[in-house]
Coordinates of C-alpha atoms and ligand atoms in Angstrom, one line a residue:
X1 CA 13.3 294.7 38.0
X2 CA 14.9 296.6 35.3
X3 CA 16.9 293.7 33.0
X4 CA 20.5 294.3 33.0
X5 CA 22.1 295.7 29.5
X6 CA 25.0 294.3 28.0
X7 CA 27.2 295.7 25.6
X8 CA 26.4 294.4 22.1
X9 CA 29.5 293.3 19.6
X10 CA 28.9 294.6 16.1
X11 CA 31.4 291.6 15.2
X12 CA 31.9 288.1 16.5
X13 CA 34.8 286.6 15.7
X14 CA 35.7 283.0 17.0
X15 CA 38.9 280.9 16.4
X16 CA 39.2 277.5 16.8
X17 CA 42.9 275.9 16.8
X18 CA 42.0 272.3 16.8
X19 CA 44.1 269.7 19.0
X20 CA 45.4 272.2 20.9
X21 CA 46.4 271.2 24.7
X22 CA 45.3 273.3 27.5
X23 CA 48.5 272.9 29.3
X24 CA 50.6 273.6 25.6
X25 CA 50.4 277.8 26.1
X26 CA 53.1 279.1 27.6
X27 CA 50.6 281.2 30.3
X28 CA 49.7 278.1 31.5
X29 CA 51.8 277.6 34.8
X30 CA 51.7 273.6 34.7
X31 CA 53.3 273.3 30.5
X32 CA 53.8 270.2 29.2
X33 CA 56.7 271.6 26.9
X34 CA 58.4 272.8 30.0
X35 CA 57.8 268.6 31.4
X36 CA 59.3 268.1 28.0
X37 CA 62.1 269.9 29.4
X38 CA 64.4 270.0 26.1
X39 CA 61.9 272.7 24.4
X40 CA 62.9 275.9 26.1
X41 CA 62.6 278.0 23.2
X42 CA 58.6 277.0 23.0
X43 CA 56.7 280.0 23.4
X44 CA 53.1 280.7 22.3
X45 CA 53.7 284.0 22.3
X46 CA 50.7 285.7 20.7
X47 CA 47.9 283.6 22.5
X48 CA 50.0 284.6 26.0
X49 CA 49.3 288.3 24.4
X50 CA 46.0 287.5 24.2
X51 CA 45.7 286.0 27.8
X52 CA 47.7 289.4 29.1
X53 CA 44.9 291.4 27.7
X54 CA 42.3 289.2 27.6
X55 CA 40.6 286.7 30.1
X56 CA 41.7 283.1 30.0
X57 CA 39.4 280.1 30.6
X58 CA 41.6 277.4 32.5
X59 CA 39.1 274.7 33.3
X60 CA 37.0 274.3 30.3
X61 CA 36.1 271.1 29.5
X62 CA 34.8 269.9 25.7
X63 CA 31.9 267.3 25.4
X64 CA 33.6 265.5 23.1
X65 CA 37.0 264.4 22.1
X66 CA 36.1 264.3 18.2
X67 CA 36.4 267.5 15.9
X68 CA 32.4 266.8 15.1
X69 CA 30.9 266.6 18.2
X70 CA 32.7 269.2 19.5
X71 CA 32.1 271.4 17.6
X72 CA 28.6 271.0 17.1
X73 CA 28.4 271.5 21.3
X74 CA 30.0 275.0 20.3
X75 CA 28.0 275.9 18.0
X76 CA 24.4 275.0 19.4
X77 CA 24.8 275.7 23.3
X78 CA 23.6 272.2 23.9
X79 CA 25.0 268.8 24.7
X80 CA 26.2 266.6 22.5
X81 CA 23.0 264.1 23.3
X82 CA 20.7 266.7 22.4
X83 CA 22.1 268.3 19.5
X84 CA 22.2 264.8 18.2
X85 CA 26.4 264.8 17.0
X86 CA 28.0 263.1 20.0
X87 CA 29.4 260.2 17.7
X88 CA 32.0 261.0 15.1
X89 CA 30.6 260.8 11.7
X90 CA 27.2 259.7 12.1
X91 CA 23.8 262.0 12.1
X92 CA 23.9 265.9 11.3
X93 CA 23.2 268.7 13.9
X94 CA 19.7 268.8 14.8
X95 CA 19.4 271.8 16.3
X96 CA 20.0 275.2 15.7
X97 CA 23.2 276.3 14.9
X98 CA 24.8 279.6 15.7
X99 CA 25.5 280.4 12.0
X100 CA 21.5 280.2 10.9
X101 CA 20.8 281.8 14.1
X102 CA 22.5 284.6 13.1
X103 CA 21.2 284.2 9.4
X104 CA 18.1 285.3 10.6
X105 CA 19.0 288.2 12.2
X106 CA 20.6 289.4 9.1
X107 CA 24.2 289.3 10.3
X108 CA 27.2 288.3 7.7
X109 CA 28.0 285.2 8.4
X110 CA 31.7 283.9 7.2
X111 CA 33.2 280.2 7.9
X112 CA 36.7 278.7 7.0
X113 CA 37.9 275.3 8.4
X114 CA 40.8 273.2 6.9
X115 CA 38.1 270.3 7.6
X116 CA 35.5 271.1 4.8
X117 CA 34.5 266.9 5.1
X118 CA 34.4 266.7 9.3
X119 CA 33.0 270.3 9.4
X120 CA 31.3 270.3 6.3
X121 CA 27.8 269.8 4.8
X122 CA 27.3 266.2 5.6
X123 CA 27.0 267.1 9.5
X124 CA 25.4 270.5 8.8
X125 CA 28.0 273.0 9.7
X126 CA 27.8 274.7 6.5
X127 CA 23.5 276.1 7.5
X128 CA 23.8 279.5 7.7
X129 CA 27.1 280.2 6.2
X130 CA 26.8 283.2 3.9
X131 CA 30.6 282.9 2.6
X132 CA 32.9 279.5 3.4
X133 CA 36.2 278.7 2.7
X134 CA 38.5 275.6 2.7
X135 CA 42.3 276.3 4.0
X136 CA 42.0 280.0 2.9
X137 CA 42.0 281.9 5.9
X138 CA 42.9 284.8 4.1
X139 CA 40.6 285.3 1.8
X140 CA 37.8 284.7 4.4
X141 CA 40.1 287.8 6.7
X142 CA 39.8 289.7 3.7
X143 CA 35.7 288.7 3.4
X144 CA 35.8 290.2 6.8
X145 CA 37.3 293.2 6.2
X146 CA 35.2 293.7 3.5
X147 CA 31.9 293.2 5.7
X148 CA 33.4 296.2 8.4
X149 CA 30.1 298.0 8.6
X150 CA 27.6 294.8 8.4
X151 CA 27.2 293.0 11.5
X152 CA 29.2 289.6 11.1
X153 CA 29.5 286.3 12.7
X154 CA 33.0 284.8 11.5
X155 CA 35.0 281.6 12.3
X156 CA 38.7 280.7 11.6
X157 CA 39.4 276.8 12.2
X158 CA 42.9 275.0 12.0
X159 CA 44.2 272.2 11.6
X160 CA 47.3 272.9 11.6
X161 CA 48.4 271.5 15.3
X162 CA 46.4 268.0 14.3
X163 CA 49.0 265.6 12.7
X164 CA 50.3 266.0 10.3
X165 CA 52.1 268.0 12.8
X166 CA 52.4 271.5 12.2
X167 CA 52.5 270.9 8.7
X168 CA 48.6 270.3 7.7
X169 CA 48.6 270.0 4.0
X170 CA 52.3 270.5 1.3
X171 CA 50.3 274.4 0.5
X172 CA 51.4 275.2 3.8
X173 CA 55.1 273.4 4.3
X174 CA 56.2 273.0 0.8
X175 CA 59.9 271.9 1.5
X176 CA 59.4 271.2 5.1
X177 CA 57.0 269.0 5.3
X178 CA 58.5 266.4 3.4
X179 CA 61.9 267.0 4.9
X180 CA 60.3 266.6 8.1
X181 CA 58.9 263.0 6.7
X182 CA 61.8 261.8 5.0
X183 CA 64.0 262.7 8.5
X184 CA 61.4 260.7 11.1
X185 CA 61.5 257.8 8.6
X186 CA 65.3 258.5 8.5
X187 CA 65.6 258.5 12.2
X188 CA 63.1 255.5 13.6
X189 CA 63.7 253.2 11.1
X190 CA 60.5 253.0 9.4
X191 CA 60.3 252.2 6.0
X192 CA 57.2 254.1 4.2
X193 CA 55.7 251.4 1.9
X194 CA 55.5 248.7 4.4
X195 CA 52.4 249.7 6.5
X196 CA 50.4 251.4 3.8
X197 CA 49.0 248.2 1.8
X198 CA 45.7 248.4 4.2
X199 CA 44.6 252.0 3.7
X200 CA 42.2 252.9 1.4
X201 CA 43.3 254.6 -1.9
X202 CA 41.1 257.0 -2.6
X203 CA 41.6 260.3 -0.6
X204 CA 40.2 264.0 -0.2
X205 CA 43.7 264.9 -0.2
X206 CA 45.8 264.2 -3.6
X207 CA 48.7 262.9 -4.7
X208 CA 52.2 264.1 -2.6
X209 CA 50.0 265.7 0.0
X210 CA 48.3 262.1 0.4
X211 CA 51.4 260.0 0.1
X212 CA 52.6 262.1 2.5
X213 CA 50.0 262.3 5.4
X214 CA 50.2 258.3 4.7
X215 CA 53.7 258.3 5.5
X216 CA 53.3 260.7 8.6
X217 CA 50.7 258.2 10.2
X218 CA 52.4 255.6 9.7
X219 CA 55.3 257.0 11.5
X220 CA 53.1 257.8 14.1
X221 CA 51.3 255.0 14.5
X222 CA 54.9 252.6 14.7
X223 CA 55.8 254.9 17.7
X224 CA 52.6 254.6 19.3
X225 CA 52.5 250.5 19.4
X226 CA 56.4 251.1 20.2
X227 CA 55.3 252.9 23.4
X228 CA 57.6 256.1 22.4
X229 CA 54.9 258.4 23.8
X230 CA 57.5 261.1 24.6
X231 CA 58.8 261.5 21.0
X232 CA 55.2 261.8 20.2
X233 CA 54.7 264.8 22.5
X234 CA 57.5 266.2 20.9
X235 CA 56.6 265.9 17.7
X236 CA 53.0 267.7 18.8
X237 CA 54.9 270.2 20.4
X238 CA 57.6 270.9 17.7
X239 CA 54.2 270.9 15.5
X240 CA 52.3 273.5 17.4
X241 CA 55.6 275.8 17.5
X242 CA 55.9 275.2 13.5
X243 CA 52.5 276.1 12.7
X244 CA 52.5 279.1 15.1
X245 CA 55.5 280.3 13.6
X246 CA 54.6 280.0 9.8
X247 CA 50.8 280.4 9.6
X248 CA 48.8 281.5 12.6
X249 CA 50.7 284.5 14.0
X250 CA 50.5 286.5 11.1
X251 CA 47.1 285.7 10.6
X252 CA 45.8 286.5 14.3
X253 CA 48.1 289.8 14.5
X254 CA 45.6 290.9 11.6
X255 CA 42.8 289.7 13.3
X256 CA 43.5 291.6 16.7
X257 CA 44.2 294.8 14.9
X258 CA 40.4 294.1 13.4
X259 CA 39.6 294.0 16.8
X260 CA 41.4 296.8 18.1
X261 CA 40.0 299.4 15.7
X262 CA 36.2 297.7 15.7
X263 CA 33.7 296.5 18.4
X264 CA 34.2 293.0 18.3
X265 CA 34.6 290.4 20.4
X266 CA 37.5 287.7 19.8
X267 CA 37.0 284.4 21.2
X268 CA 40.4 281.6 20.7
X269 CA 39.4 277.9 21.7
X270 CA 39.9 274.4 21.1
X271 CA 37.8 271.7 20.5
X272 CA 40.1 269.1 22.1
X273 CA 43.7 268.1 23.2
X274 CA 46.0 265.6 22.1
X275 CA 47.4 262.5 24.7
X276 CA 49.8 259.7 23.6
X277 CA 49.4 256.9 26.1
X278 CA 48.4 253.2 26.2
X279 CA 45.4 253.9 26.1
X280 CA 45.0 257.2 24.4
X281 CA 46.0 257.3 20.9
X282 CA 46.2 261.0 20.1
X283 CA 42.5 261.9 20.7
X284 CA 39.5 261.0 19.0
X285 CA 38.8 257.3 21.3
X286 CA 40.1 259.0 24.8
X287 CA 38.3 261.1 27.5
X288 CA 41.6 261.8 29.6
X289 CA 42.2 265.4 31.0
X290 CA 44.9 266.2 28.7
X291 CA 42.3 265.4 25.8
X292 CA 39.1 267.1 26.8
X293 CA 40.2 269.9 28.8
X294 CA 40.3 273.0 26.1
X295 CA 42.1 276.4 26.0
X296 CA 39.4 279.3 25.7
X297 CA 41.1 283.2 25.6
X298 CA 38.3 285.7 24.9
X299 CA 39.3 289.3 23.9
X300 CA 37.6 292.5 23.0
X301 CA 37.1 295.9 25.0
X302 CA 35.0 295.3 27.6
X303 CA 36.0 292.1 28.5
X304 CA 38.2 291.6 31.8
X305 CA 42.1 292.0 31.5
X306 CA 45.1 289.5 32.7
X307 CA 42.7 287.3 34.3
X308 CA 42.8 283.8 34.6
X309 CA 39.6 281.8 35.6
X310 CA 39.5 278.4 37.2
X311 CA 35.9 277.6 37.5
X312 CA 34.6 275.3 35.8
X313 CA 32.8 276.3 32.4
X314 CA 31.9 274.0 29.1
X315 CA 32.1 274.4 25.8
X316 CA 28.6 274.9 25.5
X317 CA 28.8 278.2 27.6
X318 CA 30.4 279.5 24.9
X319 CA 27.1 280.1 23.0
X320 CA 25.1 281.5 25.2
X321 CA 27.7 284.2 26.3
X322 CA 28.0 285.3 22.7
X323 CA 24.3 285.3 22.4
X324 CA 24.1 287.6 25.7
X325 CA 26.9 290.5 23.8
X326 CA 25.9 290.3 20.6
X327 CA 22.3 290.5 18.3
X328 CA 22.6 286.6 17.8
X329 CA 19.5 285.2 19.8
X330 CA 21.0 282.6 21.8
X331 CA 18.8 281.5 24.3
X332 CA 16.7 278.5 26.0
X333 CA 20.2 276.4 25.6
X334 CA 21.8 273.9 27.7
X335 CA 24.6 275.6 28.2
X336 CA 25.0 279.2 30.6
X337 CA 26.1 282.5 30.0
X338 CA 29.5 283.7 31.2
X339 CA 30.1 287.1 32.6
X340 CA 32.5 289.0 30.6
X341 CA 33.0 291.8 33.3
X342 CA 33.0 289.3 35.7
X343 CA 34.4 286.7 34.3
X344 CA 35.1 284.4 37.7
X345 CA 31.7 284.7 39.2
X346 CA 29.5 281.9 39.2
X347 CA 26.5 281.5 41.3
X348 CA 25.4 278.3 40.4
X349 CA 28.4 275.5 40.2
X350 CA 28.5 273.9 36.5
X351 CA 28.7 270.4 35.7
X352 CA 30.7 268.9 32.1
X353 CA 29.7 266.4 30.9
X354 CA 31.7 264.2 27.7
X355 CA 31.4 260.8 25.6
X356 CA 33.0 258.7 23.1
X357 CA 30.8 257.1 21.2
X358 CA 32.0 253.7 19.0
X359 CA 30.9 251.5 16.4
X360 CA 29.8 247.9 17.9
X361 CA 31.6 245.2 15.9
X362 CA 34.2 245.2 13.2
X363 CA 32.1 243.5 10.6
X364 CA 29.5 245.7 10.9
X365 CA 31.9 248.9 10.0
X366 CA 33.2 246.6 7.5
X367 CA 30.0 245.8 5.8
X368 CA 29.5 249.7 6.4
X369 CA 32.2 250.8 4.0
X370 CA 31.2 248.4 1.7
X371 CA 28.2 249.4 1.4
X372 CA 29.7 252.9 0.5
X373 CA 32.0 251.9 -1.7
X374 CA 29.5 250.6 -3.7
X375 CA 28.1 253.7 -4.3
X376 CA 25.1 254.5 -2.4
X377 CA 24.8 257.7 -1.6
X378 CA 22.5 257.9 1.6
X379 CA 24.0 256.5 4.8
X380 CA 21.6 255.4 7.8
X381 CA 23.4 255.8 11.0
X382 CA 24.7 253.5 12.4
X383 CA 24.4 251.5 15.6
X384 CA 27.0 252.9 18.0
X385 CA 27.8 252.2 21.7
X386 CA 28.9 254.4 24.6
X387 CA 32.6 253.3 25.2
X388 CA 33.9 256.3 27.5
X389 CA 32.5 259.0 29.6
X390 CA 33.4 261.7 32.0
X391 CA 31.8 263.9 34.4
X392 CA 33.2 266.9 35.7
X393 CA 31.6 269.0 39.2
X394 CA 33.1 271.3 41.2
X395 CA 36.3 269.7 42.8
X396 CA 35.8 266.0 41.3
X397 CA 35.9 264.3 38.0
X398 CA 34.4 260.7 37.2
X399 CA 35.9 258.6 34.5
X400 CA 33.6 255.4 33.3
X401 CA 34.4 253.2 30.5
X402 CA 32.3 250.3 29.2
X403 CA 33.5 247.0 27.4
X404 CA 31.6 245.4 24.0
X405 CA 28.8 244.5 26.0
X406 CA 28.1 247.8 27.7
X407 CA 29.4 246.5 30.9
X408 CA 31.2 248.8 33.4
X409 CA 34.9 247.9 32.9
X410 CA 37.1 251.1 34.4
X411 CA 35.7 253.6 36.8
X412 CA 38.0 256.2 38.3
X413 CA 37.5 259.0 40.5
X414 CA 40.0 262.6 40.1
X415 CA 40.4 265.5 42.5
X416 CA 40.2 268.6 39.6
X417 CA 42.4 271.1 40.8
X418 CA 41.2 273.7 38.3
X419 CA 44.3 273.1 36.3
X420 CA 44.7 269.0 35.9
X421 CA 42.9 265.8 37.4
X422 CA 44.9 264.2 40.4
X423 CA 43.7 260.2 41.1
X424 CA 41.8 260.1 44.4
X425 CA 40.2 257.2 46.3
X426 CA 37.0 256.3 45.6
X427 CA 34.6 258.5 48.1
X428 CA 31.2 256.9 48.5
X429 CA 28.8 259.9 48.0
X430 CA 30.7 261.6 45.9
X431 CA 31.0 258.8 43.8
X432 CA 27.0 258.0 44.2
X433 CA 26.7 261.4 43.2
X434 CA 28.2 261.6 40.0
X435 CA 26.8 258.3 38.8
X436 CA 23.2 259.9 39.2
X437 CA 24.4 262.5 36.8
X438 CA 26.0 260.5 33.9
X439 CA 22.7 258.5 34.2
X440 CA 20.5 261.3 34.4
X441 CA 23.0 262.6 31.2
X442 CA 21.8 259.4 29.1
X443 CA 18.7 259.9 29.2
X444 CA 18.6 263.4 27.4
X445 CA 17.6 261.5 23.6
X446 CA 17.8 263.9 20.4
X447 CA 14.4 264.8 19.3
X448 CA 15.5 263.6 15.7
X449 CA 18.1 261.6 14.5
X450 CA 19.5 263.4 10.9
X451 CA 20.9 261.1 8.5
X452 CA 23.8 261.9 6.7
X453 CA 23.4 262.4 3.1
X454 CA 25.2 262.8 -0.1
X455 CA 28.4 261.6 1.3
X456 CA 31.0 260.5 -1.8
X457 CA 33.3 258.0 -1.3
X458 CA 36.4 260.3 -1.3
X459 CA 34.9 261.5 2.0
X460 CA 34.9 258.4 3.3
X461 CA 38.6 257.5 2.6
X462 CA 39.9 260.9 3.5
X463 CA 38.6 260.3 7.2
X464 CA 40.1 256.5 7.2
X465 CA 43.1 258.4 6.0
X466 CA 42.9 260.6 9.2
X467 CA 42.8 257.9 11.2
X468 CA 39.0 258.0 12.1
X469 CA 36.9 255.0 12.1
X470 CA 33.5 256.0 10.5
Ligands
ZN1 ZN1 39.7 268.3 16.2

């Protein structure tokens, strides 16, 4: 049988807007900034340009809620378990990574992230990165432009939807961003020295731009334990408009006119949402449906028009498909190839899986950073316990959580409708069903466990300063 040819991409070109919401795009029919009901002017105007032309992934679901792990399942094809990042800050990829694979084939490879510490060299996301940049996208746009004729592998990440909302760092928001600060202080009564005694004073970020992402979480974290999970959403919202507005659509009109006058293929994603509830604070501890379902748009010629697809696919599809239309070998991953042409056909049904993986006891994190602040440079990882999990599979959705002990404390079963999770009653097989898999899940080990080397204090801080507990 004669193997099927696929058209090959002389350029690769993925985006990755982190935090972003499935349901925050305008195409998407079920918005929350229409449920927010006061934000009528919110329009995502150039990713819905995208989707017109493009082919919209509606039901993809990340294996992890964390910026790390997430993207690590992107960029190897492979789970979370196997790749070996599926905690936060804890052991470096351990297997292949898109970037080297490219590497080897000789293609330009080109990587800017306004994360350099979370998607950095500690975890191995900088192997195979011929040119990176910190919060520059466009000098790497212009590294692309420069690289026309090679063959290139490129990727754009931003945090400009994460909180600081919209804003990202003071380079970005010089007079707004501390308006913005002064005016939610002004407004819920919070007084910016009070909460800030804890935090640790050392920080990637430097002086306003730190005093000021300070003063942002702690506004964000007094309406959190006030239960004002609405003015939350707003402020996400309000953020995502504000950095669509004044960074990211000039920079992606540039990058589809690349697109429109070369053969490459543009692929827009997110490597998680953001959800303000009781018991999901933003994004990084929860496994809810607003969190780990992602936005994927993929673009280029050749690849299907106005379509919307509902089937299920991961984030570790993602790999594969670009290894199938490009020279990247990308193969013998856990992840499956998605048709381009065919975007909606699926053969075989797919099943997602995604954890949240936690520290075991306060004093041990305590005696952790200690141990760090005094100095010492190499980190062994440590001893973390599966708090959350989800499986997705065909129409249903399983939700486990597990107390200290590792005792089942929350199970609950969801009808996916290929656009949300609707609470069902438990159904026996069903549920019998997905427990096999989530087992069957936990048993895949990674071969190696990397430590994490040369991490500096600064590091450290900056990701307490973020809010993550590493
Ligand atoms: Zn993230």
């Amino acid at each position: 049988m004669k193997k099927p040819s696929y058209h090959q991409y002389q350029h690769v070109i993925m985006i990755s807007l982190d935090s972003l919401r499935n349901d925050c795009i305008t195409a998407n029919p079920s918005n929350l900034p229409n449920k927010l009901s006061r934000r009528t002017k919110f329009k995502t105007t150039m990713l819905d340009y995208l989707i017109k032309r493009g082919t919209y992934f509606n039901n993809c679901i990340s294996a992890a809620p964390y910026t790390s792990a997430s993207h690590a399942a992107y960029f190897t094809g492979c789970w979370p378990r196997r790749n070996g990042v599926y905690e936060f800050f804890n052991r470096q990829i351990g297997r292949p990574t898109i970037f080297e694979l490219a590497h080897l084939k000789k293609i330009h490879t080109i990587f800017q992230t306004d994360f350099p510490i979370i998607l950095g060299d500690s975890l191995g996301f900088t192997r195979g990165v011929d040119k990176y940049f910190i919060e520059s996208e466009s000098a790497a746009f212009a590294e692309l432009s420069r690289s026309k004729d090679r063959d290139t592998l490129s990727f754009f990440h931003f945090g400009g939807i994460h909180y600081p909302y919209g804003f990202h760092k003071l380079k970005f928001a010089k007079i707004d961003f501390p308006k913005k600060v002064k005016a939610l202080e002004r407004k819920f009564h919070i007084t910016p020295a009070a909460n800030q005694a804890d935090m640790l004073d050392e920080s990637y970020r430097h002086g306003r731009d730190k005093d000021l992402l300070l003063r942002y979480k702690t506004i964000i974290d007094t309406l959190w334990s006030r239960r004002e999970y609405d003015e939350l959403h707003a402020l996400y919202v309000d953020g995502i408009d504000y950095f669509l507005k004044h960074r990211f659509n000039k920079f992606i009109k540039k990058i589809i006119d690349f697109v429109d006058t070369t053969n490459s293929l543009l692929i827009v994603f997110a490597d998680h949402g953001e959800n303000w509830a009781a018991d999901s604070r933003g994004h990084s501890n929860a496994i809810n449906d607003a969190v780990l379902r992602v936005p994927v748009i993929v673009y280029g010629k050749g690849v299907a028009k106005n379509t919307v697809v509902s089937n299920l696919i991961r984030t570790i599809d993602i790999m594969p498909t670009i290894g199938r239309y490009s020279k990247i070998p990308a193969a013998n991953l856990d992840g499956r190839p998605i048709s381009l042409e065919k975007p909606d056909y699926a053969p075989l049904p797919r099943e997602a899986f995604a954890q949240v993986w936690r520290v075991g006891d306060r004093l041990k994190i305590y005696k952790h950073q200690q141990r760090i602040l005094k100095g010492r440079k190499m980190i062994r990882p440590l001893t973390t316990k599966l708090e959350k999990e989800a499986v997705y599979r065909g129409r249903f959705a399983l939700n486990r959580e597990y107390d200290g002990n590792g005792e089942l404390a929350r199970e609950a079963l969801y009808m996916n409708t290929g656009q949300r999770l609707v609470l069902t009653k438990p159904i026996a097989g069903t549920l019998a069903d997905l427990r096999k898999r989530l087992r069957k899940y936990n048993h895949i080990k990674p071969k190696k466990s990397r430590r994490i080397n040369k991490v500096s204090r600064s590091i450290i801080a900056d990701l307490h300063n973020l809010g993550y507990r590493v």
